[in-house]
């Protein structure tokens, strides 16, 4: 490990591979032998536009994105997309159903954690349609308020022809994630979706993007992700948008849709190849370097297998610690996130002791989100199995001292 660096288990901005950071420092001074640093070079230079195209190709190859979908790069993070998806998908719905009244336009939201709840609240705030909560995970928690599981398939009630169907694949705060394998009780219920329409399915993949394959990617209208978890630094948002969602928002506005700012229009981004304005050049560069590394190391399956192993190691230590009374998991089995494992450390002052002990051993970023407390172990791609093993060893030692 580079001198002075610690093991960063933080939830984001997250750890990045050391070799990528070292390569990026060279580009900061001289990008591709131009004599100009990547943070200084024109975003319309042939060197950067070629790099942007390569980055797009890497995502398309690694995730097997079909030609029916465009890959776009923008700013604003996942929170920016809470608004963008509503505005763009409502515009699409107006073009498809110009005579429908706004109160009859429905937006379906699956609420499984803090981020999907925020997205749903933004849809309500913007208006332009009625929000239907297609499933609410809080119904299955002991207090009726917490998020600790993915709802069972029988609980989902989708609208017949909604403007959008929204879910968050991995809830970073609450540590809840849909199962990646089809057919499991906690997988996303694709079989329950309406069949009489081209699905307006929207998925927030911010904290699990590029950690494992995306189930039924081609069935999604929009997939978005902030890069600052598995792929790069904060400031870059990646969109995978089906081409029928690249609509003329001005034409939709004339039919009564909410006017869409040009910078939020998916069609504007697509028509300009993500260069309508200056994109986040440096984050794109670092993300591109990470994607090169992923491709060279065997692609997405290699990372998925490593992430499963890391997850299983932490879960084993957590369960052993629970048996000793040292820890208490927050998420029900089958819904636990691979990326963000959350748990409590019962006992007066024990949580701080755990965090302080970890910091003394060079492991930081383990405090849970301020809204829920406890511990949060984020196992993004750049966290190595060796680093995971060190945390497991510490968890076992701490649990033994507690018992």
PDB file of C-alpha atoms in Angstrom, residues 79-367:
ATOM      1  CA  UNK A  79     -29.907  12.930  -6.947  1.00  0.00           C
ATOM      2  CA  UNK A  80     -29.905  14.888 -10.204  1.00  0.00           C
ATOM      3  CA  UNK A  81     -31.463  11.890 -11.906  1.00  0.00           C
ATOM      4  CA  UNK A  82     -34.313  11.824  -9.376  1.00  0.00           C
ATOM      5  CA  UNK A  83     -35.548  14.879 -11.278  1.00  0.00           C
ATOM      6  CA  UNK A  84     -34.307  14.022 -14.769  1.00  0.00           C
ATOM      7  CA  UNK A  85     -36.021  10.663 -15.014  1.00  0.00           C
ATOM      8  CA  UNK A  86     -39.351  12.171 -13.981  1.00  0.00           C
ATOM      9  CA  UNK A  87     -39.133  15.024 -16.496  1.00  0.00           C
ATOM     10  CA  UNK A  88     -37.907  12.914 -19.422  1.00  0.00           C
ATOM     11  CA  UNK A  89     -40.252   9.990 -18.855  1.00  0.00           C
ATOM     12  CA  UNK A  90     -43.257  12.251 -18.320  1.00  0.00           C
ATOM     13  CA  UNK A  91     -42.371  14.010 -21.589  1.00  0.00           C
ATOM     14  CA  UNK A  92     -42.295  10.612 -23.305  1.00  0.00           C
ATOM     15  CA  UNK A  93     -45.665   9.721 -21.783  1.00  0.00           C
ATOM     16  CA  UNK A  94     -47.205  12.983 -23.012  1.00  0.00           C
ATOM     17  CA  UNK A  95     -46.059  12.214 -26.551  1.00  0.00           C
ATOM     18  CA  UNK A  96     -47.511   8.713 -26.320  1.00  0.00           C
ATOM     19  CA  UNK A  97     -50.764   9.811 -24.639  1.00  0.00           C
ATOM     20  CA  UNK A  98     -51.330  13.483 -25.523  1.00  0.00           C
ATOM     21  CA  UNK A  99     -54.996  13.527 -24.425  1.00  0.00           C
ATOM     22  CA  UNK A 100     -54.461  12.042 -20.972  1.00  0.00           C
ATOM     23  CA  UNK A 101     -54.985  14.337 -17.983  1.00  0.00           C
ATOM     24  CA  UNK A 102     -52.032  14.758 -15.612  1.00  0.00           C
ATOM     25  CA  UNK A 103     -53.978  13.279 -12.702  1.00  0.00           C
ATOM     26  CA  UNK A 104     -54.339  10.123 -14.795  1.00  0.00           C
ATOM     27  CA  UNK A 105     -50.595   9.809 -15.458  1.00  0.00           C
ATOM     28  CA  UNK A 106     -49.047   7.454 -12.929  1.00  0.00           C
ATOM     29  CA  UNK A 107     -45.448   7.044 -11.796  1.00  0.00           C
ATOM     30  CA  UNK A 108     -44.748   3.778  -9.964  1.00  0.00           C
ATOM     31  CA  UNK A 109     -42.098   3.739  -7.225  1.00  0.00           C
ATOM     32  CA  UNK A 110     -40.698   0.748  -5.368  1.00  0.00           C
ATOM     33  CA  UNK A 111     -39.532   2.066  -1.999  1.00  0.00           C
ATOM     34  CA  UNK A 112     -36.872  -0.113  -0.385  1.00  0.00           C
ATOM     35  CA  UNK A 113     -34.659   2.442   1.352  1.00  0.00           C
ATOM     36  CA  UNK A 114     -33.629   6.033   1.904  1.00  0.00           C
ATOM     37  CA  UNK A 115     -32.658   6.737  -1.715  1.00  0.00           C
ATOM     38  CA  UNK A 116     -35.743   5.339  -3.423  1.00  0.00           C
ATOM     39  CA  UNK A 117     -37.805   7.230  -0.823  1.00  0.00           C
ATOM     40  CA  UNK A 118     -36.036  10.470  -1.766  1.00  0.00           C
ATOM     41  CA  UNK A 119     -36.598   9.761  -5.456  1.00  0.00           C
ATOM     42  CA  UNK A 120     -40.300   9.162  -4.825  1.00  0.00           C
ATOM     43  CA  UNK A 121     -40.571  12.391  -2.847  1.00  0.00           C
ATOM     44  CA  UNK A 122     -38.961  14.336  -5.696  1.00  0.00           C
ATOM     45  CA  UNK A 123     -41.510  12.906  -8.127  1.00  0.00           C
ATOM     46  CA  UNK A 124     -44.293  14.099  -5.843  1.00  0.00           C
ATOM     47  CA  UNK A 125     -42.672  17.527  -5.560  1.00  0.00           C
ATOM     48  CA  UNK A 126     -42.340  17.980  -9.319  1.00  0.00           C
ATOM     49  CA  UNK A 127     -45.922  16.957 -10.028  1.00  0.00           C
ATOM     50  CA  UNK A 128     -47.035  16.275 -13.569  1.00  0.00           C
ATOM     51  CA  UNK A 129     -48.541  12.981 -12.546  1.00  0.00           C
ATOM     52  CA  UNK A 130     -49.703  10.844  -9.650  1.00  0.00           C
ATOM     53  CA  UNK A 131     -47.217   8.785  -7.633  1.00  0.00           C
ATOM     54  CA  UNK A 132     -48.137   5.189  -6.863  1.00  0.00           C
ATOM     55  CA  UNK A 133     -46.019   3.309  -4.336  1.00  0.00           C
ATOM     56  CA  UNK A 134     -45.939  -0.085  -6.013  1.00  0.00           C
ATOM     57  CA  UNK A 135     -44.287  -1.688  -2.975  1.00  0.00           C
ATOM     58  CA  UNK A 136     -43.067  -0.344   0.365  1.00  0.00           C
ATOM     59  CA  UNK A 137     -40.482  -2.330   2.311  1.00  0.00           C
ATOM     60  CA  UNK A 138     -41.275  -0.506   5.548  1.00  0.00           C
ATOM     61  CA  UNK A 139     -44.432  -2.593   5.887  1.00  0.00           C
ATOM     62  CA  UNK A 140     -42.236  -5.601   6.690  1.00  0.00           C
ATOM     63  CA  UNK A 141     -40.044  -4.017   9.361  1.00  0.00           C
ATOM     64  CA  UNK A 142     -40.754  -4.436  13.055  1.00  0.00           C
ATOM     65  CA  UNK A 143     -41.304  -0.725  13.662  1.00  0.00           C
ATOM     66  CA  UNK A 144     -43.032  -0.002  10.354  1.00  0.00           C
ATOM     67  CA  UNK A 145     -40.470   2.698   9.617  1.00  0.00           C
ATOM     68  CA  UNK A 146     -37.162   0.963   8.956  1.00  0.00           C
ATOM     69  CA  UNK A 147     -35.835  -0.520   5.738  1.00  0.00           C
ATOM     70  CA  UNK A 148     -34.467  -3.984   6.397  1.00  0.00           C
ATOM     71  CA  UNK A 149     -35.742  -6.197   3.585  1.00  0.00           C
ATOM     72  CA  UNK A 150     -36.836  -6.398  -0.028  1.00  0.00           C
ATOM     73  CA  UNK A 151     -40.640  -6.851  -0.242  1.00  0.00           C
ATOM     74  CA  UNK A 152     -41.976 -10.251  -1.341  1.00  0.00           C
ATOM     75  CA  UNK A 153     -43.096 -10.538  -4.952  1.00  0.00           C
ATOM     76  CA  UNK A 154     -46.776 -10.783  -4.015  1.00  0.00           C
ATOM     77  CA  UNK A 155     -46.621  -7.289  -2.510  1.00  0.00           C
ATOM     78  CA  UNK A 156     -45.959  -5.450  -5.788  1.00  0.00           C
ATOM     79  CA  UNK A 157     -48.850  -3.706  -7.509  1.00  0.00           C
ATOM     80  CA  UNK A 158     -47.786  -1.976 -10.716  1.00  0.00           C
ATOM     81  CA  UNK A 159     -49.984   0.339 -12.759  1.00  0.00           C
ATOM     82  CA  UNK A 160     -51.222  -0.777 -16.161  1.00  0.00           C
ATOM     83  CA  UNK A 161     -49.511   1.931 -18.231  1.00  0.00           C
ATOM     84  CA  UNK A 162     -47.300   4.069 -15.991  1.00  0.00           C
ATOM     85  CA  UNK A 163     -45.040   6.887 -17.142  1.00  0.00           C
ATOM     86  CA  UNK A 164     -42.207   5.215 -15.254  1.00  0.00           C
ATOM     87  CA  UNK A 165     -41.479   2.332 -12.893  1.00  0.00           C
ATOM     88  CA  UNK A 166     -38.660   3.208 -10.508  1.00  0.00           C
ATOM     89  CA  UNK A 167     -36.500   1.114  -8.196  1.00  0.00           C
ATOM     90  CA  UNK A 168     -33.111   1.399  -6.493  1.00  0.00           C
ATOM     91  CA  UNK A 169     -31.103  -1.774  -6.963  1.00  0.00           C
ATOM     92  CA  UNK A 170     -28.868  -1.224  -3.912  1.00  0.00           C
ATOM     93  CA  UNK A 171     -29.713   1.055  -1.010  1.00  0.00           C
ATOM     94  CA  UNK A 172     -26.392   2.459   0.182  1.00  0.00           C
ATOM     95  CA  UNK A 173     -27.670   3.842   3.493  1.00  0.00           C
ATOM     96  CA  UNK A 174     -29.804   0.922   4.602  1.00  0.00           C
ATOM     97  CA  UNK A 175     -27.755  -1.948   3.190  1.00  0.00           C
ATOM     98  CA  UNK A 176     -30.673  -3.514   1.302  1.00  0.00           C
ATOM     99  CA  UNK A 177     -30.159  -4.953  -2.182  1.00  0.00           C
ATOM    100  CA  UNK A 178     -32.207  -6.950  -4.659  1.00  0.00           C
ATOM    101  CA  UNK A 179     -30.860 -10.455  -5.252  1.00  0.00           C
ATOM    102  CA  UNK A 180     -28.896 -10.755  -8.474  1.00  0.00           C
ATOM    103  CA  UNK A 181     -30.205 -14.193  -9.408  1.00  0.00           C
ATOM    104  CA  UNK A 182     -33.576 -14.482 -11.112  1.00  0.00           C
ATOM    105  CA  UNK A 183     -36.270 -16.411  -9.311  1.00  0.00           C
ATOM    106  CA  UNK A 184     -35.139 -15.706  -5.764  1.00  0.00           C
ATOM    107  CA  UNK A 185     -37.762 -14.245  -3.401  1.00  0.00           C
ATOM    108  CA  UNK A 186     -35.754 -11.013  -3.087  1.00  0.00           C
ATOM    109  CA  UNK A 187     -34.951 -10.547  -6.774  1.00  0.00           C
ATOM    110  CA  UNK A 188     -36.697  -7.775  -8.674  1.00  0.00           C
ATOM    111  CA  UNK A 189     -40.159  -9.061  -9.722  1.00  0.00           C
ATOM    112  CA  UNK A 190     -39.853  -8.716 -13.493  1.00  0.00           C
ATOM    113  CA  UNK A 191     -42.692 -11.184 -13.954  1.00  0.00           C
ATOM    114  CA  UNK A 192     -45.097  -8.798 -12.210  1.00  0.00           C
ATOM    115  CA  UNK A 193     -44.443  -5.912 -14.613  1.00  0.00           C
ATOM    116  CA  UNK A 194     -47.185  -4.880 -17.065  1.00  0.00           C
ATOM    117  CA  UNK A 195     -46.941  -6.692 -20.386  1.00  0.00           C
ATOM    118  CA  UNK A 196     -48.950  -4.388 -22.638  1.00  0.00           C
ATOM    119  CA  UNK A 197     -46.385  -1.611 -22.919  1.00  0.00           C
ATOM    120  CA  UNK A 198     -42.732  -0.973 -23.716  1.00  0.00           C
ATOM    121  CA  UNK A 199     -41.525  -0.964 -20.153  1.00  0.00           C
ATOM    122  CA  UNK A 200     -40.588   2.487 -18.755  1.00  0.00           C
ATOM    123  CA  UNK A 201     -38.397   0.748 -16.166  1.00  0.00           C
ATOM    124  CA  UNK A 202     -35.897   2.998 -14.364  1.00  0.00           C
ATOM    125  CA  UNK A 203     -33.162   1.694 -12.078  1.00  0.00           C
ATOM    126  CA  UNK A 204     -30.784   3.527  -9.770  1.00  0.00           C
ATOM    127  CA  UNK A 205     -27.575   1.479  -9.824  1.00  0.00           C
ATOM    128  CA  UNK A 206     -25.368   4.124  -8.219  1.00  0.00           C
ATOM    129  CA  UNK A 207     -23.730   1.990  -5.541  1.00  0.00           C
ATOM    130  CA  UNK A 208     -23.592  -1.340  -7.370  1.00  0.00           C
ATOM    131  CA  UNK A 209     -22.783  -0.304 -10.936  1.00  0.00           C
ATOM    132  CA  UNK A 210     -20.025  -2.511 -12.397  1.00  0.00           C
ATOM    133  CA  UNK A 211     -19.943  -4.772  -9.344  1.00  0.00           C
ATOM    134  CA  UNK A 212     -21.847  -7.602 -11.066  1.00  0.00           C
ATOM    135  CA  UNK A 213     -24.002  -8.020 -14.194  1.00  0.00           C
ATOM    136  CA  UNK A 214     -27.324  -6.165 -14.445  1.00  0.00           C
ATOM    137  CA  UNK A 215     -30.263  -8.589 -14.733  1.00  0.00           C
ATOM    138  CA  UNK A 216     -32.402  -7.992 -17.835  1.00  0.00           C
ATOM    139  CA  UNK A 217     -30.575  -4.811 -18.720  1.00  0.00           C
ATOM    140  CA  UNK A 218     -32.302  -4.586 -22.113  1.00  0.00           C
ATOM    141  CA  UNK A 219     -35.709  -4.410 -20.426  1.00  0.00           C
ATOM    142  CA  UNK A 220     -34.805  -1.129 -18.736  1.00  0.00           C
ATOM    143  CA  UNK A 221     -35.691   2.272 -20.131  1.00  0.00           C
ATOM    144  CA  UNK A 222     -33.092   4.090 -18.014  1.00  0.00           C
ATOM    145  CA  UNK A 223     -30.273   2.914 -15.778  1.00  0.00           C
ATOM    146  CA  UNK A 224     -28.187   5.537 -14.000  1.00  0.00           C
ATOM    147  CA  UNK A 225     -25.233   5.496 -11.645  1.00  0.00           C
ATOM    148  CA  UNK A 226     -22.914   7.908  -9.944  1.00  0.00           C
ATOM    149  CA  UNK A 227     -19.342   6.864 -10.620  1.00  0.00           C
ATOM    150  CA  UNK A 228     -18.046   7.463  -7.103  1.00  0.00           C
ATOM    151  CA  UNK A 229     -18.614   3.952  -5.772  1.00  0.00           C
ATOM    152  CA  UNK A 230     -17.056   1.362  -8.064  1.00  0.00           C
ATOM    153  CA  UNK A 231     -15.781   3.351 -10.984  1.00  0.00           C
ATOM    154  CA  UNK A 232     -14.256   6.753 -10.317  1.00  0.00           C
ATOM    155  CA  UNK A 233     -14.376  10.000  -8.368  1.00  0.00           C
ATOM    156  CA  UNK A 234     -17.465  12.048  -7.647  1.00  0.00           C
ATOM    157  CA  UNK A 235     -18.764  14.334 -10.381  1.00  0.00           C
ATOM    158  CA  UNK A 236     -19.572  11.820 -13.127  1.00  0.00           C
ATOM    159  CA  UNK A 237     -22.980  10.246 -13.698  1.00  0.00           C
ATOM    160  CA  UNK A 238     -23.410   7.452 -16.242  1.00  0.00           C
ATOM    161  CA  UNK A 239     -26.707   6.858 -18.016  1.00  0.00           C
ATOM    162  CA  UNK A 240     -27.867   3.907 -20.097  1.00  0.00           C
ATOM    163  CA  UNK A 241     -30.968   5.139 -21.915  1.00  0.00           C
ATOM    164  CA  UNK A 242     -33.175   3.229 -24.328  1.00  0.00           C
ATOM    165  CA  UNK A 243     -33.533   5.176 -27.561  1.00  0.00           C
ATOM    166  CA  UNK A 244     -37.307   5.551 -27.377  1.00  0.00           C
ATOM    167  CA  UNK A 245     -36.712   7.663 -24.255  1.00  0.00           C
ATOM    168  CA  UNK A 246     -34.629  10.210 -26.171  1.00  0.00           C
ATOM    169  CA  UNK A 247     -37.695  12.338 -26.851  1.00  0.00           C
ATOM    170  CA  UNK A 248     -38.318  15.868 -28.103  1.00  0.00           C
ATOM    171  CA  UNK A 249     -39.003  17.525 -24.760  1.00  0.00           C
ATOM    172  CA  UNK A 250     -40.050  20.805 -26.380  1.00  0.00           C
ATOM    173  CA  UNK A 251     -42.730  19.032 -28.405  1.00  0.00           C
ATOM    174  CA  UNK A 252     -43.901  17.346 -25.211  1.00  0.00           C
ATOM    175  CA  UNK A 253     -44.043  20.716 -23.415  1.00  0.00           C
ATOM    176  CA  UNK A 254     -46.424  21.999 -26.086  1.00  0.00           C
ATOM    177  CA  UNK A 255     -48.707  19.113 -25.130  1.00  0.00           C
ATOM    178  CA  UNK A 256     -48.648  20.115 -21.472  1.00  0.00           C
ATOM    179  CA  UNK A 257     -45.600  18.279 -20.128  1.00  0.00           C
ATOM    180  CA  UNK A 258     -43.369  20.009 -17.596  1.00  0.00           C
ATOM    181  CA  UNK A 259     -40.697  21.926 -19.575  1.00  0.00           C
ATOM    182  CA  UNK A 260     -37.361  20.101 -19.325  1.00  0.00           C
ATOM    183  CA  UNK A 261     -34.176  22.164 -18.938  1.00  0.00           C
ATOM    184  CA  UNK A 262     -31.881  21.380 -21.865  1.00  0.00           C
ATOM    185  CA  UNK A 263     -29.136  20.193 -19.540  1.00  0.00           C
ATOM    186  CA  UNK A 264     -31.506  17.556 -18.135  1.00  0.00           C
ATOM    187  CA  UNK A 265     -32.812  16.387 -21.510  1.00  0.00           C
ATOM    188  CA  UNK A 266     -31.583  12.928 -22.472  1.00  0.00           C
ATOM    189  CA  UNK A 267     -32.005  13.795 -26.155  1.00  0.00           C
ATOM    190  CA  UNK A 268     -29.767  16.844 -25.745  1.00  0.00           C
ATOM    191  CA  UNK A 269     -27.055  14.670 -24.202  1.00  0.00           C
ATOM    192  CA  UNK A 270     -27.413  11.989 -26.871  1.00  0.00           C
ATOM    193  CA  UNK A 271     -27.438  14.394 -29.821  1.00  0.00           C
ATOM    194  CA  UNK A 272     -24.229  16.014 -28.581  1.00  0.00           C
ATOM    195  CA  UNK A 273     -22.470  12.744 -27.648  1.00  0.00           C
ATOM    196  CA  UNK A 274     -22.400  13.932 -24.008  1.00  0.00           C
ATOM    197  CA  UNK A 275     -20.547  17.097 -25.061  1.00  0.00           C
ATOM    198  CA  UNK A 276     -23.348  19.660 -25.030  1.00  0.00           C
ATOM    199  CA  UNK A 277     -21.345  21.462 -22.342  1.00  0.00           C
ATOM    200  CA  UNK A 278     -18.021  20.740 -20.659  1.00  0.00           C
ATOM    201  CA  UNK A 279     -18.329  17.268 -19.132  1.00  0.00           C
ATOM    202  CA  UNK A 280     -16.523  16.225 -15.917  1.00  0.00           C
ATOM    203  CA  UNK A 281     -13.290  15.561 -17.774  1.00  0.00           C
ATOM    204  CA  UNK A 282     -11.115  14.338 -14.911  1.00  0.00           C
ATOM    205  CA  UNK A 283     -13.708  11.908 -13.475  1.00  0.00           C
ATOM    206  CA  UNK A 284     -14.304  10.543 -16.987  1.00  0.00           C
ATOM    207  CA  UNK A 285     -10.559   9.970 -17.356  1.00  0.00           C
ATOM    208  CA  UNK A 286     -10.192   8.109 -14.069  1.00  0.00           C
ATOM    209  CA  UNK A 287     -13.325   6.045 -14.724  1.00  0.00           C
ATOM    210  CA  UNK A 288     -11.926   5.138 -18.131  1.00  0.00           C
ATOM    211  CA  UNK A 289      -8.702   3.946 -16.526  1.00  0.00           C
ATOM    212  CA  UNK A 290     -10.688   1.820 -14.056  1.00  0.00           C
ATOM    213  CA  UNK A 291     -12.639   0.273 -16.942  1.00  0.00           C
ATOM    214  CA  UNK A 292      -9.410  -0.547 -18.770  1.00  0.00           C
ATOM    215  CA  UNK A 293      -8.182  -2.296 -15.653  1.00  0.00           C
ATOM    216  CA  UNK A 294     -11.421  -4.244 -15.329  1.00  0.00           C
ATOM    217  CA  UNK A 295     -11.212  -5.406 -18.928  1.00  0.00           C
ATOM    218  CA  UNK A 296      -7.586  -6.452 -18.541  1.00  0.00           C
ATOM    219  CA  UNK A 297      -8.377  -8.444 -15.391  1.00  0.00           C
ATOM    220  CA  UNK A 298     -11.114 -10.616 -16.837  1.00  0.00           C
ATOM    221  CA  UNK A 299     -14.155  -8.367 -16.992  1.00  0.00           C
ATOM    222  CA  UNK A 300     -17.278  -8.126 -14.891  1.00  0.00           C
ATOM    223  CA  UNK A 301     -17.521 -11.799 -13.941  1.00  0.00           C
ATOM    224  CA  UNK A 302     -14.092 -11.668 -12.304  1.00  0.00           C
ATOM    225  CA  UNK A 303     -15.179  -8.737 -10.161  1.00  0.00           C
ATOM    226  CA  UNK A 304     -18.554 -10.297  -9.368  1.00  0.00           C
ATOM    227  CA  UNK A 305     -16.838 -13.439  -8.093  1.00  0.00           C
ATOM    228  CA  UNK A 306     -14.421 -11.417  -5.972  1.00  0.00           C
ATOM    229  CA  UNK A 307     -17.250  -9.290  -4.586  1.00  0.00           C
ATOM    230  CA  UNK A 308     -19.201 -12.405  -3.631  1.00  0.00           C
ATOM    231  CA  UNK A 309     -16.185 -13.791  -1.778  1.00  0.00           C
ATOM    232  CA  UNK A 310     -15.663 -10.499   0.085  1.00  0.00           C
ATOM    233  CA  UNK A 311     -19.338 -10.370   0.999  1.00  0.00           C
ATOM    234  CA  UNK A 312     -19.362 -13.938   2.287  1.00  0.00           C
ATOM    235  CA  UNK A 313     -16.273 -13.334   4.432  1.00  0.00           C
ATOM    236  CA  UNK A 314     -17.820 -10.320   6.147  1.00  0.00           C
ATOM    237  CA  UNK A 315     -21.182 -12.041   6.583  1.00  0.00           C
ATOM    238  CA  UNK A 316     -19.500 -15.063   8.193  1.00  0.00           C
ATOM    239  CA  UNK A 317     -17.647 -12.817  10.647  1.00  0.00           C
ATOM    240  CA  UNK A 318     -20.849 -10.901  11.356  1.00  0.00           C
ATOM    241  CA  UNK A 319     -22.851 -14.044  12.095  1.00  0.00           C
ATOM    242  CA  UNK A 320     -20.105 -15.426  14.333  1.00  0.00           C
ATOM    243  CA  UNK A 321     -19.988 -12.101  16.150  1.00  0.00           C
ATOM    244  CA  UNK A 322     -23.773 -12.110  16.537  1.00  0.00           C
ATOM    245  CA  UNK A 323     -23.578 -15.521  18.190  1.00  0.00           C
ATOM    246  CA  UNK A 324     -21.183 -13.991  20.742  1.00  0.00           C
ATOM    247  CA  UNK A 325     -23.398 -10.963  21.324  1.00  0.00           C
ATOM    248  CA  UNK A 326     -20.895  -8.555  19.792  1.00  0.00           C
ATOM    249  CA  UNK A 327     -22.842  -7.504  16.696  1.00  0.00           C
ATOM    250  CA  UNK A 328     -26.408  -7.255  15.490  1.00  0.00           C
ATOM    251  CA  UNK A 329     -27.197  -7.268  11.777  1.00  0.00           C
ATOM    252  CA  UNK A 330     -29.758  -4.766  10.492  1.00  0.00           C
ATOM    253  CA  UNK A 331     -30.970  -6.449   7.298  1.00  0.00           C
ATOM    254  CA  UNK A 332     -32.907  -9.678   6.921  1.00  0.00           C
ATOM    255  CA  UNK A 333     -31.220 -12.623   5.238  1.00  0.00           C
ATOM    256  CA  UNK A 334     -31.607 -12.620   1.476  1.00  0.00           C
ATOM    257  CA  UNK A 335     -31.775  -8.816   1.271  1.00  0.00           C
ATOM    258  CA  UNK A 336     -28.285  -7.992   2.570  1.00  0.00           C
ATOM    259  CA  UNK A 337     -26.266  -5.829   0.211  1.00  0.00           C
ATOM    260  CA  UNK A 338     -23.021  -7.091  -1.281  1.00  0.00           C
ATOM    261  CA  UNK A 339     -21.773  -3.526  -1.385  1.00  0.00           C
ATOM    262  CA  UNK A 340     -22.840  -2.015   1.938  1.00  0.00           C
ATOM    263  CA  UNK A 341     -23.153  -4.341   4.927  1.00  0.00           C
ATOM    264  CA  UNK A 342     -24.682  -2.598   7.940  1.00  0.00           C
ATOM    265  CA  UNK A 343     -24.804  -3.729  11.556  1.00  0.00           C
ATOM    266  CA  UNK A 344     -24.928  -2.450  15.124  1.00  0.00           C
ATOM    267  CA  UNK A 345     -22.425  -2.961  17.935  1.00  0.00           C
ATOM    268  CA  UNK A 346     -24.603  -3.321  21.055  1.00  0.00           C
ATOM    269  CA  UNK A 347     -23.482  -2.029  24.431  1.00  0.00           C
ATOM    270  CA  UNK A 348     -22.668   1.350  25.887  1.00  0.00           C
ATOM    271  CA  UNK A 349     -19.722   2.865  24.050  1.00  0.00           C
ATOM    272  CA  UNK A 350     -18.998  -0.330  22.123  1.00  0.00           C
ATOM    273  CA  UNK A 351     -19.650   1.168  18.692  1.00  0.00           C
ATOM    274  CA  UNK A 352     -17.073   3.886  19.217  1.00  0.00           C
ATOM    275  CA  UNK A 353     -14.621   1.334  20.580  1.00  0.00           C
ATOM    276  CA  UNK A 354     -15.081  -0.707  17.417  1.00  0.00           C
ATOM    277  CA  UNK A 355     -14.561   2.300  15.140  1.00  0.00           C
ATOM    278  CA  UNK A 356     -11.554   3.560  17.124  1.00  0.00           C
ATOM    279  CA  UNK A 357      -9.932   0.123  17.111  1.00  0.00           C
ATOM    280  CA  UNK A 358     -10.424  -0.178  13.374  1.00  0.00           C
ATOM    281  CA  UNK A 359      -8.921   3.265  12.795  1.00  0.00           C
ATOM    282  CA  UNK A 360      -5.881   2.343  14.872  1.00  0.00           C
ATOM    283  CA  UNK A 361      -5.367  -0.576  12.497  1.00  0.00           C
ATOM    284  CA  UNK A 362      -5.614   1.637   9.422  1.00  0.00           C
ATOM    285  CA  UNK A 363      -9.242   0.884   8.559  1.00  0.00           C
ATOM    286  CA  UNK A 364     -11.440   3.939   8.134  1.00  0.00           C
ATOM    287  CA  UNK A 365     -14.835   4.941   6.735  1.00  0.00           C
ATOM    288  CA  UNK A 366     -16.726   2.308   8.737  1.00  0.00           C
ATOM    289  CA  UNK A 367     -19.236   4.544  10.508  1.00  0.00           C
TER     290      UNK A 367
END
